[in-house]
Each structure stands twice: as structure tokens, then as C-alpha cells.
């Protein structure tokens, strides 16, 4: 059995966040009230992602940092409520995509979750969902940086030498956003951008 908050490194996936783990792999946190479920999911994902595991909400909160792109969270996680974990996810320090690990059909639109997976989760569905959420996280991270740099760029005088550097970075980010946008459907891209705008308001 894996230790709590362990990290298993794997190759990076397309569209990963720049604040991934040291190996460059996208970081996924798995937290379910059943340690066997947590470990089974981690085993499926660890060939492609850096996986952290937690067996209660306190450990899940401790494992969360800016490097985490995707959280797979059991709403019934013991300890502090899963709501505390969600609050941490939407804080300034941590901002990632969250899928609920549930026992039956779940209306995501009425919750703070970005997706839902019904246990037991078929491996192909698990990988596809995590990949989609990781791409959404990468898009939002790049979008956030783009907004910040664009604001700085607009405030600079025309002869400021930093303008060229920021302009080049904005071009790079624009190309990155276009690349990741092409892997998302229109609603996903819109929802991700809207969530970013709301977080800045």
C-alpha cells in the first residue's frame, strides 16, 4: 500500500501545467474514503501522472499545493468535510480541477465539482476524465498568466525595455492557449475562462 501523500512520477501529458512536479509530470491527488479504491485508482494513473494519495480530508488538504492539477475526491471523505478540501482547491494558493468519486449518478452542474466518476471507475473512463481535466487546468493556468502579463504589458511605456520580453511571452502563451483550446470543446473552454474571470473579480 502506498503511503499517504506519496508521489509516483510518470511522463508528462500534453497540456500539462507548468507548475507540475519536479519530473515534469502532471500531478493528480486521489482521495477516497476506501484506501483500496484510492490505491487502485493511483495504480491505474501512476504510469502517466505523478500521483499523490490521501485517505482522509486532513491529509488531502496537506497534499494540496499549487503543483496539483487534478483532484479526485470522495465527497464522503472522513475527517474534516470534503467541503474544506474544495475550499482549499479554490483558494489563491491552489487552483485545480476536481472530480467527485461517487457511488451513483451525480449532478455536477449543481456542485462545485468539475466532473464526476461513478465507482468502480473503468480504467479507460478514469484516464480520459483525468486527461480532460488536466488539459482544462493547463488552459486555465496559461490563461491566468496571459491576463496578468497583458495587464503589466499595457501599463508599460512604449520605450520600456521590458515590453519586448513581455510581448514575446504573451505570444508564446497565445500559441499555448490556441494549442490547448484545440483539445477542448467550446463549452469546456468557455467554462474554464469564465471560472478564471470570476476568480479575479
Tab-separated table of C-alpha atoms in Angstrom:
chain	number	residue	atom	x	y	z
A	1	UNK	CA	0.000	0.000	0.000
A	2	UNK	CA	1.201	3.474	-0.819
A	3	UNK	CA	1.996	5.900	1.929
A	4	UNK	CA	-0.253	8.923	2.386
A	5	UNK	CA	0.705	11.827	0.141
A	6	UNK	CA	3.129	9.663	-1.810
A	7	UNK	CA	4.166	10.780	-5.272
A	8	UNK	CA	4.771	8.440	-8.210
A	9	UNK	CA	6.304	10.110	-11.230
A	10	UNK	CA	5.386	9.412	-14.842
A	11	UNK	CA	5.865	11.086	-18.187
A	12	UNK	CA	4.180	14.403	-18.783
A	13	UNK	CA	0.953	14.594	-20.734
A	14	UNK	CA	0.121	17.127	-23.413
A	15	UNK	CA	-1.244	20.324	-21.972
A	16	UNK	CA	0.282	19.847	-18.532
A	17	UNK	CA	0.603	22.775	-16.169
A	18	UNK	CA	3.938	24.493	-15.824
A	19	UNK	CA	3.760	24.108	-12.040
A	20	UNK	CA	3.898	20.313	-12.173
A	21	UNK	CA	6.195	18.119	-10.103
A	22	UNK	CA	9.988	18.032	-10.465
A	23	UNK	CA	9.844	15.326	-13.150
A	24	UNK	CA	7.518	17.450	-15.296
A	25	UNK	CA	4.559	15.107	-14.874
A	26	UNK	CA	1.062	16.421	-14.222
A	27	UNK	CA	0.170	15.971	-10.535
A	28	UNK	CA	-3.061	14.179	-9.578
A	29	UNK	CA	-4.322	13.845	-5.998
A	30	UNK	CA	-6.558	10.846	-5.247
A	31	UNK	CA	-8.566	10.897	-2.001
A	32	UNK	CA	-11.258	8.306	-1.279
A	33	UNK	CA	-12.689	7.013	1.991
A	34	UNK	CA	-11.753	3.456	0.944
A	35	UNK	CA	-7.957	3.044	0.893
A	36	UNK	CA	-8.287	0.168	-1.573
A	37	UNK	CA	-10.157	2.401	-4.031
A	38	UNK	CA	-7.580	5.161	-3.589
A	39	UNK	CA	-4.730	2.758	-4.245
A	40	UNK	CA	-6.439	1.086	-7.214
A	41	UNK	CA	-7.030	4.445	-8.898
A	42	UNK	CA	-3.475	5.536	-8.162
A	43	UNK	CA	-2.147	2.337	-9.737
A	44	UNK	CA	-4.066	2.993	-12.961
A	45	UNK	CA	-2.832	6.592	-13.196
A	46	UNK	CA	0.762	6.369	-11.993
A	47	UNK	CA	2.190	5.350	-15.389
A	48	UNK	CA	1.131	8.715	-16.840
A	49	UNK	CA	0.931	11.101	-13.901
A	50	UNK	CA	2.612	11.983	-10.628
A	51	UNK	CA	0.056	10.620	-8.152
A	52	UNK	CA	-0.459	11.720	-4.563
A	53	UNK	CA	-2.791	9.764	-2.293
A	54	UNK	CA	-4.772	10.703	0.805
A	55	UNK	CA	-7.176	8.693	2.952
A	56	UNK	CA	-8.875	11.495	4.872
A	57	UNK	CA	-9.607	15.151	4.256
A	58	UNK	CA	-6.845	16.455	6.526
A	59	UNK	CA	-4.247	14.527	4.525
A	60	UNK	CA	-5.871	15.695	1.280
A	61	UNK	CA	-5.583	19.334	2.359
A	62	UNK	CA	-1.964	18.773	3.397
A	63	UNK	CA	-1.205	17.252	-0.027
A	64	UNK	CA	-2.698	20.176	-1.938
A	65	UNK	CA	-0.404	22.826	-3.321
A	66	UNK	CA	-0.031	24.876	-6.488
A	67	UNK	CA	1.526	21.893	-8.281
A	68	UNK	CA	-1.678	19.823	-8.220
A	69	UNK	CA	-3.654	19.953	-11.476
A	70	UNK	CA	-6.419	17.409	-10.804
A	71	UNK	CA	-8.083	16.154	-7.618
A	72	UNK	CA	-10.229	13.015	-7.491
A	73	UNK	CA	-12.223	13.486	-4.299
A	74	UNK	CA	-14.742	11.353	-2.440
A	75	UNK	CA	-17.413	13.749	-1.082
A	76	UNK	CA	-17.720	11.403	1.924
A	77	UNK	CA	-14.035	11.542	2.813
A	78	UNK	CA	-13.582	11.083	6.593
A	79	UNK	CA	-12.148	13.728	8.890
A	80	UNK	CA	-12.898	17.328	8.008
A	81	UNK	CA	-15.650	17.606	5.428
A	82	UNK	CA	-14.861	17.370	1.715
A	83	UNK	CA	-16.118	20.959	1.603
A	84	UNK	CA	-12.912	22.011	3.370
A	85	UNK	CA	-10.917	20.347	0.604
A	86	UNK	CA	-12.975	22.124	-2.064
A	87	UNK	CA	-12.460	25.441	-0.278
A	88	UNK	CA	-8.719	24.812	-0.332
A	89	UNK	CA	-8.868	23.932	-4.040
A	90	UNK	CA	-10.486	27.265	-4.889
A	91	UNK	CA	-8.126	29.297	-2.723
A	92	UNK	CA	-5.482	31.586	-4.166
A	93	UNK	CA	-2.717	29.125	-3.287
A	94	UNK	CA	-4.322	26.155	-5.051
A	95	UNK	CA	-6.440	26.150	-8.175
A	96	UNK	CA	-7.168	22.880	-9.964
A	97	UNK	CA	-9.891	20.731	-11.483
A	98	UNK	CA	-11.851	18.410	-9.186
A	99	UNK	CA	-13.802	15.257	-9.986
A	100	UNK	CA	-16.127	13.676	-7.420
A	101	UNK	CA	-15.722	9.944	-6.753
A	102	UNK	CA	-19.296	8.815	-6.129
A	103	UNK	CA	-21.407	5.681	-5.754
A	104	UNK	CA	-24.191	6.697	-8.131
A	105	UNK	CA	-25.139	9.267	-10.782
A	106	UNK	CA	-24.194	12.785	-9.719
A	107	UNK	CA	-25.397	16.188	-10.980
A	108	UNK	CA	-22.106	18.058	-11.374
A	109	UNK	CA	-23.790	21.276	-12.536
A	110	UNK	CA	-25.347	21.746	-9.108
A	111	UNK	CA	-21.999	21.428	-7.296
A	112	UNK	CA	-18.504	22.888	-7.137
A	113	UNK	CA	-17.084	19.784	-8.844
A	114	UNK	CA	-15.865	19.841	-12.437
A	115	UNK	CA	-16.730	16.197	-13.183
A	116	UNK	CA	-17.958	13.019	-11.535
A	117	UNK	CA	-16.793	9.413	-11.699
A	118	UNK	CA	-19.031	6.582	-10.514
A	119	UNK	CA	-17.180	3.849	-8.610
A	120	UNK	CA	-15.905	1.401	-9.601
A	121	UNK	CA	-14.398	3.570	-12.331
A	122	UNK	CA	-13.467	1.787	-15.580
A	123	UNK	CA	-9.759	2.472	-16.291
A	124	UNK	CA	-10.411	3.960	-19.736
A	125	UNK	CA	-13.017	6.376	-18.348
A	126	UNK	CA	-10.686	7.270	-15.486
A	127	UNK	CA	-7.786	8.088	-17.796
A	128	UNK	CA	-9.990	10.025	-20.227
A	129	UNK	CA	-11.530	12.131	-17.446
A	130	UNK	CA	-8.201	12.923	-15.797
A	131	UNK	CA	-6.659	13.797	-19.169
A	132	UNK	CA	-9.549	16.153	-19.966
A	133	UNK	CA	-9.361	17.827	-16.562
A	134	UNK	CA	-5.576	18.159	-16.826
A	135	UNK	CA	-5.964	19.931	-20.169
A	136	UNK	CA	-8.563	22.256	-18.663
A	137	UNK	CA	-6.204	23.007	-15.771
A	138	UNK	CA	-3.378	23.737	-18.227
A	139	UNK	CA	-5.648	26.064	-20.198
A	140	UNK	CA	-6.711	27.977	-17.129
A	141	UNK	CA	-3.145	28.282	-15.826
A	142	UNK	CA	-1.947	29.699	-19.150
A	143	UNK	CA	-4.994	31.978	-19.340
A	144	UNK	CA	-4.337	33.352	-15.862
A	145	UNK	CA	-0.704	34.099	-16.717
A	146	UNK	CA	-1.768	35.696	-20.002
A	147	UNK	CA	-4.212	38.046	-18.246
A	148	UNK	CA	-1.586	39.036	-15.672
A	149	UNK	CA	1.114	39.697	-18.266
A	150	UNK	CA	-1.263	41.570	-20.577
A	151	UNK	CA	-2.145	43.910	-17.721
A	152	UNK	CA	1.540	44.509	-16.970
A	153	UNK	CA	2.301	44.997	-20.666
A	154	UNK	CA	-0.438	47.608	-21.059
A	155	UNK	CA	0.935	49.603	-18.119
A	156	UNK	CA	4.459	49.874	-19.562
A	157	UNK	CA	5.623	52.906	-21.512
A	158	UNK	CA	6.411	52.288	-25.226
A	159	UNK	CA	10.167	52.667	-24.658
A	160	UNK	CA	10.349	50.343	-21.646
A	161	UNK	CA	12.815	47.530	-22.473
A	162	UNK	CA	10.611	45.031	-20.631
A	163	UNK	CA	7.916	45.414	-23.292
A	164	UNK	CA	9.792	43.225	-25.765
A	165	UNK	CA	10.260	40.465	-23.203
A	166	UNK	CA	6.616	40.557	-22.122
A	167	UNK	CA	5.447	40.775	-25.713
A	168	UNK	CA	7.373	37.610	-26.610
A	169	UNK	CA	5.988	35.801	-23.582
A	170	UNK	CA	2.453	36.874	-24.490
A	171	UNK	CA	2.974	35.493	-27.999
A	172	UNK	CA	4.187	32.187	-26.533
A	173	UNK	CA	1.205	31.996	-24.191
A	174	UNK	CA	-1.194	32.828	-27.005
A	175	UNK	CA	0.191	29.929	-29.040
A	176	UNK	CA	-0.054	27.635	-25.999
A	177	UNK	CA	-3.655	28.678	-25.390
A	178	UNK	CA	-4.542	28.021	-29.022
A	179	UNK	CA	-2.955	24.565	-28.814
A	180	UNK	CA	-4.771	23.549	-25.636
A	181	UNK	CA	-8.017	25.196	-26.811
A	182	UNK	CA	-7.990	22.852	-29.789
A	183	UNK	CA	-8.187	19.870	-27.434
A	184	UNK	CA	-11.211	21.226	-25.540
A	185	UNK	CA	-14.779	21.520	-26.681
A	186	UNK	CA	-16.246	25.019	-26.851
A	187	UNK	CA	-18.215	24.735	-23.615
A	188	UNK	CA	-15.200	23.475	-21.668
A	189	UNK	CA	-13.053	26.350	-22.890
A	190	UNK	CA	-15.829	28.861	-22.101
A	191	UNK	CA	-16.454	27.441	-18.621
A	192	UNK	CA	-12.739	27.428	-17.834
A	193	UNK	CA	-12.294	31.020	-18.984
A	194	UNK	CA	-15.396	32.143	-17.070
A	195	UNK	CA	-14.145	30.484	-13.891
A	196	UNK	CA	-10.860	32.367	-14.278
A	197	UNK	CA	-12.643	35.692	-14.756
A	198	UNK	CA	-14.798	35.076	-11.674
A	199	UNK	CA	-11.755	34.288	-9.567
A	200	UNK	CA	-10.261	37.662	-10.487
A	201	UNK	CA	-13.401	39.625	-9.671
